[in-house]
Short mmCIF file of C-alpha atoms and ligand atoms in Angstrom, two decimals:
data_model
loop_
_atom_site.label_atom_id
_atom_site.label_comp_id
_atom_site.label_asym_id
_atom_site.label_seq_id
_atom_site.Cartn_x
_atom_site.Cartn_y
_atom_site.Cartn_z
CA MET A 1 5.92 -9.23 11.55
CA ILE A 2 7.67 -8.53 8.25
CA GLN A 3 11.43 -8.52 8.22
CA PHE A 4 13.74 -7.30 5.47
CA SER A 5 17.37 -8.25 6.17
CA GLN A 6 20.19 -6.76 4.12
CA ILE A 7 17.97 -6.48 1.08
CA SER A 8 19.58 -5.15 -2.09
CA HIS A 9 18.03 -5.34 -5.49
CA GLN A 10 19.41 -4.74 -8.95
CA TYR A 11 17.55 -5.00 -12.23
CA LEU A 12 19.42 -6.13 -15.29
CA ASN A 13 17.93 -4.37 -18.26
CA GLY A 14 20.74 -3.91 -20.76
CA HIS A 15 22.65 -2.37 -17.86
CA LEU A 16 22.47 -2.78 -14.08
CA VAL A 17 19.99 -0.60 -12.21
CA HIS A 18 20.58 -0.44 -8.46
CA ALA A 19 17.06 -0.15 -7.11
CA LEU A 20 17.57 -0.88 -3.40
CA GLU A 21 20.65 -0.95 -1.23
CA LYS A 22 20.97 -2.81 2.07
CA ILE A 23 17.50 -2.36 3.46
CA ASN A 24 17.10 -3.56 7.04
CA LEU A 25 13.60 -3.18 8.28
CA THR A 26 11.25 -4.74 10.80
CA ILE A 27 7.56 -4.04 10.48
CA GLN A 28 5.20 -4.88 13.32
CA SER A 29 1.91 -6.54 12.50
CA GLY A 30 -1.13 -4.34 12.31
CA GLN A 31 0.69 -1.08 11.63
CA PHE A 32 -0.20 1.45 8.97
CA ILE A 33 3.12 2.35 7.34
CA ALA A 34 3.73 5.04 4.74
CA LEU A 35 6.64 4.79 2.29
CA ILE A 36 7.75 8.05 0.75
CA GLY A 37 10.67 9.18 -1.38
CA PRO A 38 11.54 10.46 -4.84
CA SER A 39 10.50 8.45 -7.84
CA GLY A 40 12.81 5.64 -8.83
CA CYS A 41 13.98 5.12 -5.25
CA GLY A 42 12.73 1.55 -5.06
CA LYS A 43 9.40 1.83 -3.21
CA SER A 44 7.54 -0.34 -5.74
CA THR A 45 10.49 -2.71 -5.82
CA LEU A 46 10.21 -3.21 -2.06
CA LEU A 47 6.50 -4.07 -2.38
CA ARG A 48 7.16 -6.38 -5.35
CA LEU A 49 9.77 -8.21 -3.28
CA ALA A 50 7.34 -8.65 -0.38
CA ALA A 51 4.69 -9.93 -2.80
CA ASN A 52 7.15 -12.42 -4.31
CA LEU A 53 6.70 -10.87 -7.76
CA ILE A 54 10.49 -10.60 -7.91
CA GLN A 55 13.29 -12.11 -5.81
CA PRO A 56 15.98 -9.99 -4.15
CA THR A 57 19.47 -9.97 -5.56
CA GLN A 58 20.79 -10.07 -1.99
CA GLY A 59 19.27 -10.52 1.43
CA GLN A 60 16.27 -12.18 2.95
CA ILE A 61 12.64 -11.41 3.60
CA GLN A 62 10.53 -13.10 6.25
CA ILE A 63 6.80 -12.63 6.59
CA HIS A 64 5.53 -14.07 9.86
CA GLY A 65 8.54 -16.36 9.71
CA GLU A 66 7.75 -17.52 6.18
CA SER A 67 9.28 -16.73 2.81
CA PRO A 68 7.31 -14.33 0.57
CA GLN A 69 6.53 -17.31 -1.65
CA GLN A 70 4.91 -19.20 1.24
CA ALA A 71 3.16 -16.06 2.43
CA VAL A 72 1.59 -15.60 -1.01
CA LEU A 73 0.58 -19.27 -1.15
CA ASN A 74 -1.00 -18.90 2.29
CA LYS A 75 -2.96 -15.89 1.00
CA ARG A 76 -1.48 -13.52 3.53
CA ILE A 77 -0.81 -10.81 0.96
CA ALA A 78 -3.10 -8.60 -1.09
CA TRP A 79 -1.93 -5.99 -3.57
CA MET A 80 -3.43 -2.81 -4.89
CA ALA A 81 -1.95 -0.38 -7.41
CA GLN A 82 -2.77 2.84 -9.22
CA GLN A 83 -4.58 1.01 -12.01
CA PRO A 84 -7.44 -1.08 -10.66
CA ALA A 85 -7.05 -3.96 -13.18
CA LEU A 86 -10.77 -4.71 -13.31
CA LEU A 87 -12.32 -7.07 -15.81
CA PRO A 88 -14.47 -4.84 -18.04
CA TRP A 89 -16.85 -7.60 -19.14
CA LEU A 90 -17.85 -8.49 -15.57
CA SER A 91 -20.17 -6.48 -13.35
CA VAL A 92 -18.97 -4.88 -10.11
CA GLN A 93 -20.34 -7.84 -8.16
CA LYS A 94 -18.78 -10.44 -10.47
CA ASN A 95 -15.41 -8.69 -10.31
CA ILE A 96 -15.45 -9.20 -6.55
CA GLU A 97 -16.76 -12.74 -6.75
CA LEU A 98 -13.91 -13.63 -9.06
CA ALA A 99 -11.44 -12.85 -6.28
CA LEU A 100 -13.37 -15.40 -4.19
CA LYS A 101 -13.53 -18.08 -6.85
CA PHE A 102 -11.06 -20.35 -5.17
CA GLN A 103 -12.76 -20.02 -1.81
CA LYS A 104 -13.27 -23.29 0.03
CA LYS A 105 -16.88 -22.53 0.96
CA PRO A 106 -18.80 -21.33 -2.10
CA SER A 107 -21.85 -20.75 0.10
CA SER A 108 -20.18 -17.76 1.74
CA ILE A 109 -19.25 -16.02 -1.52
CA GLN A 110 -22.46 -14.05 -1.78
CA LYS A 111 -22.30 -12.90 1.83
CA GLN A 112 -18.67 -11.83 1.62
CA THR A 113 -19.30 -9.99 -1.63
CA GLU A 114 -22.25 -8.14 -0.10
CA GLN A 115 -20.20 -7.17 2.95
CA ALA A 116 -17.32 -5.91 0.85
CA LEU A 117 -19.63 -3.89 -1.40
CA GLN A 118 -21.18 -2.35 1.67
CA ALA A 119 -17.80 -1.56 3.22
CA VAL A 120 -16.78 0.46 0.15
CA ARG A 121 -20.28 1.90 -0.40
CA LEU A 122 -20.85 0.28 -3.79
CA THR A 123 -23.95 -1.78 -3.03
CA GLU A 124 -26.09 0.25 -5.41
CA ALA A 125 -23.57 -0.16 -8.22
CA ALA A 126 -23.35 -3.97 -7.87
CA HIS A 127 -24.72 -4.66 -11.34
CA GLN A 128 -22.95 -1.88 -13.20
CA PHE A 129 -19.92 -2.49 -15.38
CA PRO A 130 -16.52 -1.00 -14.55
CA ASN A 131 -16.50 1.43 -17.50
CA THR A 132 -19.64 3.09 -16.14
CA LEU A 133 -17.88 3.90 -12.83
CA SER A 134 -15.89 7.01 -11.99
CA GLY A 135 -12.17 6.61 -11.28
CA GLY A 136 -12.87 6.86 -7.55
CA MET A 137 -15.56 4.18 -7.71
CA GLN A 138 -13.25 1.90 -9.70
CA GLN A 139 -10.65 2.19 -6.95
CA ARG A 140 -13.32 1.48 -4.34
CA LEU A 141 -14.15 -1.67 -6.28
CA ALA A 142 -10.45 -2.54 -6.21
CA LEU A 143 -10.57 -1.99 -2.44
CA ALA A 144 -13.56 -4.36 -2.15
CA ARG A 145 -11.62 -6.98 -4.07
CA LEU A 146 -8.75 -6.48 -1.66
CA LEU A 147 -11.05 -6.90 1.36
CA VAL A 148 -12.52 -10.24 0.25
CA GLN A 149 -9.07 -11.72 -0.11
CA ASP A 150 -8.93 -11.67 3.67
CA ALA A 151 -5.18 -11.10 3.63
CA ASP A 152 -3.43 -9.72 6.69
CA ILE A 153 -0.93 -7.67 4.70
CA TRP A 154 -2.07 -5.01 2.25
CA LEU A 155 0.54 -3.71 -0.18
CA MET A 156 -0.74 -0.44 -1.59
CA ASP A 157 1.35 1.12 -4.38
CA GLU A 158 0.12 4.71 -4.76
CA PRO A 159 -3.43 3.38 -4.95
CA PHE A 160 -5.13 6.73 -5.43
CA ALA A 161 -2.42 8.73 -7.20
CA ALA A 162 -4.29 8.78 -10.52
CA LEU A 163 -7.39 10.39 -8.99
CA ASP A 164 -8.25 14.04 -8.54
CA GLU A 165 -7.16 15.55 -5.25
CA LEU A 166 -10.48 15.60 -3.44
CA THR A 167 -11.35 12.01 -4.41
CA ARG A 168 -7.86 10.91 -3.40
CA GLU A 169 -8.18 12.56 -0.02
CA ASN A 170 -11.58 10.94 0.62
CA LEU A 171 -10.44 7.51 -0.48
CA THR A 172 -7.34 7.73 1.64
CA ILE A 173 -9.53 8.35 4.66
CA GLU A 174 -11.73 5.41 3.64
CA LEU A 175 -8.62 3.26 3.40
CA TYR A 176 -7.65 4.38 6.87
CA ASN A 177 -11.12 3.49 8.21
CA LEU A 178 -10.98 0.07 6.57
CA TRP A 179 -7.58 -0.48 8.13
CA SER A 180 -9.03 0.43 11.55
CA SER A 181 -11.78 -2.15 11.25
CA TYR A 182 -9.87 -4.95 9.49
CA GLN A 183 -6.52 -4.38 11.28
CA PRO A 184 -4.15 -5.58 8.54
CA THR A 185 -0.54 -4.51 8.21
CA VAL A 186 -0.50 -1.81 5.53
CA LEU A 187 2.50 -0.77 3.46
CA TRP A 188 1.29 2.29 1.62
CA VAL A 189 3.38 4.14 -0.97
CA THR A 190 2.37 7.78 -1.22
CA HIS A 191 3.79 11.08 -2.42
CA ASN A 192 1.68 13.05 -0.02
CA ILE A 193 3.64 13.78 3.15
CA TYR A 194 0.67 15.57 4.69
CA GLU A 195 -1.56 12.46 4.38
CA ALA A 196 1.32 10.30 5.60
CA VAL A 197 1.58 12.36 8.80
CA LYS A 198 -2.18 12.53 9.18
CA LEU A 199 -2.77 8.78 9.01
CA SER A 200 0.23 6.53 9.44
CA ASP A 201 1.85 4.96 12.48
CA ARG A 202 5.27 5.11 10.94
CA ILE A 203 6.83 6.80 7.92
CA LEU A 204 9.78 5.35 6.04
CA VAL A 205 11.66 7.83 3.88
CA PHE A 206 13.74 6.54 0.98
CA SER A 207 16.80 8.23 -0.52
CA PRO A 208 17.15 8.93 -4.24
CA PRO A 209 18.28 5.78 -6.12
CA PRO A 210 19.65 3.40 -5.14
CA GLY A 211 17.05 3.44 -2.40
CA ARG A 212 18.15 3.36 1.20
CA ILE A 213 16.05 4.26 4.20
CA VAL A 214 17.10 7.72 5.35
CA GLY A 215 14.22 8.46 7.67
CA ASP A 216 12.19 6.25 9.98
CA ILE A 217 9.67 8.20 11.98
CA ASN A 218 7.17 6.76 14.42
CA ILE A 219 4.09 8.88 14.88
CA ASN A 220 2.48 8.56 18.24
CA LEU A 221 -0.07 11.35 17.97
CA SER A 222 -3.62 10.26 18.73
CA GLN A 223 -6.35 10.27 16.08
CA PRO A 224 -7.91 12.37 14.70
CA ARG A 225 -4.73 14.40 14.27
CA GLN A 226 -4.93 18.17 14.27
CA GLU A 227 -2.99 19.48 11.31
CA ASN A 228 -2.56 22.89 12.94
CA SER A 229 -0.93 21.51 16.05
CA PRO A 230 2.77 22.23 16.63
CA GLU A 231 3.52 18.50 16.75
CA PHE A 232 1.95 17.94 13.34
CA GLN A 233 3.85 20.85 11.81
CA LYS A 234 7.07 19.67 13.39
CA LEU A 235 6.69 16.24 11.79
CA LEU A 236 5.95 17.80 8.39
CA ASN A 237 9.06 19.94 8.64
CA GLN A 238 11.15 17.02 9.76
CA LEU A 239 10.04 15.05 6.69
CA ARG A 240 10.63 17.96 4.32
CA ASN A 241 14.12 18.38 5.74
CA ILE A 242 15.01 14.73 5.26
CA LEU A 243 13.67 14.73 1.69
CA HIS A 244 15.38 17.99 0.72
CA GLN A 245 18.70 17.27 2.37
CA ASP A 246 18.97 13.99 0.62
CA GLN A 247 17.96 15.44 -2.75
CA GLU A 248 20.62 18.14 -2.45
CA LEU A 249 23.33 15.61 -1.71
CA HIS A 250 22.46 13.88 -4.96
CA GLN A 251 22.34 16.98 -7.17
P1 ADP B 301 9.67 3.83 -7.21
O1 ADP B 301 8.49 2.95 -7.04
O2 ADP B 301 10.23 4.34 -5.92
O3 ADP B 301 9.43 4.95 -8.15
P2 ADP B 301 10.83 1.50 -8.53
O4 ADP B 301 10.93 0.48 -7.47
O5 ADP B 301 9.70 1.39 -9.49
O6 ADP B 301 10.86 2.96 -7.84
O7 ADP B 301 12.17 1.52 -9.37
C1 ADP B 301 13.45 1.63 -8.81
C2 ADP B 301 14.47 1.68 -9.92
O8 ADP B 301 14.48 0.45 -10.62
C3 ADP B 301 14.20 2.75 -10.97
O9 ADP B 301 15.43 3.25 -11.41
C4 ADP B 301 13.50 2.00 -12.06
O10 ADP B 301 13.71 2.61 -13.32
C5 ADP B 301 14.18 0.65 -11.99
N1 ADP B 301 13.30 -0.46 -12.43
C6 ADP B 301 12.08 -0.77 -11.93
N2 ADP B 301 11.58 -1.85 -12.53
C7 ADP B 301 12.49 -2.23 -13.46
C8 ADP B 301 12.56 -3.29 -14.39
N3 ADP B 301 11.60 -4.20 -14.51
N4 ADP B 301 13.67 -3.37 -15.18
C9 ADP B 301 14.66 -2.47 -15.05
N5 ADP B 301 14.67 -1.46 -14.18
C10 ADP B 301 13.60 -1.34 -13.39
MG1 MG B 302 6.56 3.12 -7.80
#
């Protein structure tokens, strides 16, 4: 369980930027959660706080009863962003092995790397270098690196937003399938409300800055979800309404 209690965050960058305002949020383990909202509303800030990359100005975060700092030390958290941050001078395989370098049992490195490559369908590209991969393959490599970390919380900050639409759609489904087999808690920032309704258990909608949570929708439809069904359309409309209403208030 991840718990955000009364979390507010301000950046001081010449002047104060109010990024998040009084976020209270409980996230159950194993859920696939989408975060949506206009840009600048604090979605990345929320993930950075959970990953202990920054500390909140106010409030408290608990991750399975631990502080984010402890959770990171205990390797509970893995992060993935739009840019894959691969090391260009290492092969696909070596990029994954690097994430396993501090593993206690070096004997299992090869096996884990093989499994991860297989899970993201990159086995045949194991000896290629990152700059010879397409954008989609580079993000699959980033996914493999995430898998071998064996974390139970995946923080995904618009992981496929830089890709073309078809590749993004396919990779999002692959992410969903990986989530189904690995069962981590996923916090996934996306701009795509359709994909959010299609895949997530719960959607959190943020207001324009300073970010507050203005929508919290649980989705109980069974998978695979039929996009033409009235329930699906109703959820899409509900989300659009929340996003538009809140935008208008701020114009
Ligand atoms: P989102 O991911 O929803 O687009 P962010 O969390 O990145 O939003 O940013 C929230 C607000 O905080 C924005 O106004 C952004 O400009 C500001 N911000 C983010 N990072 C910094 C920083 N390091 N210094 C100053 N302001 C920042
Ligand atoms: Mg962001």
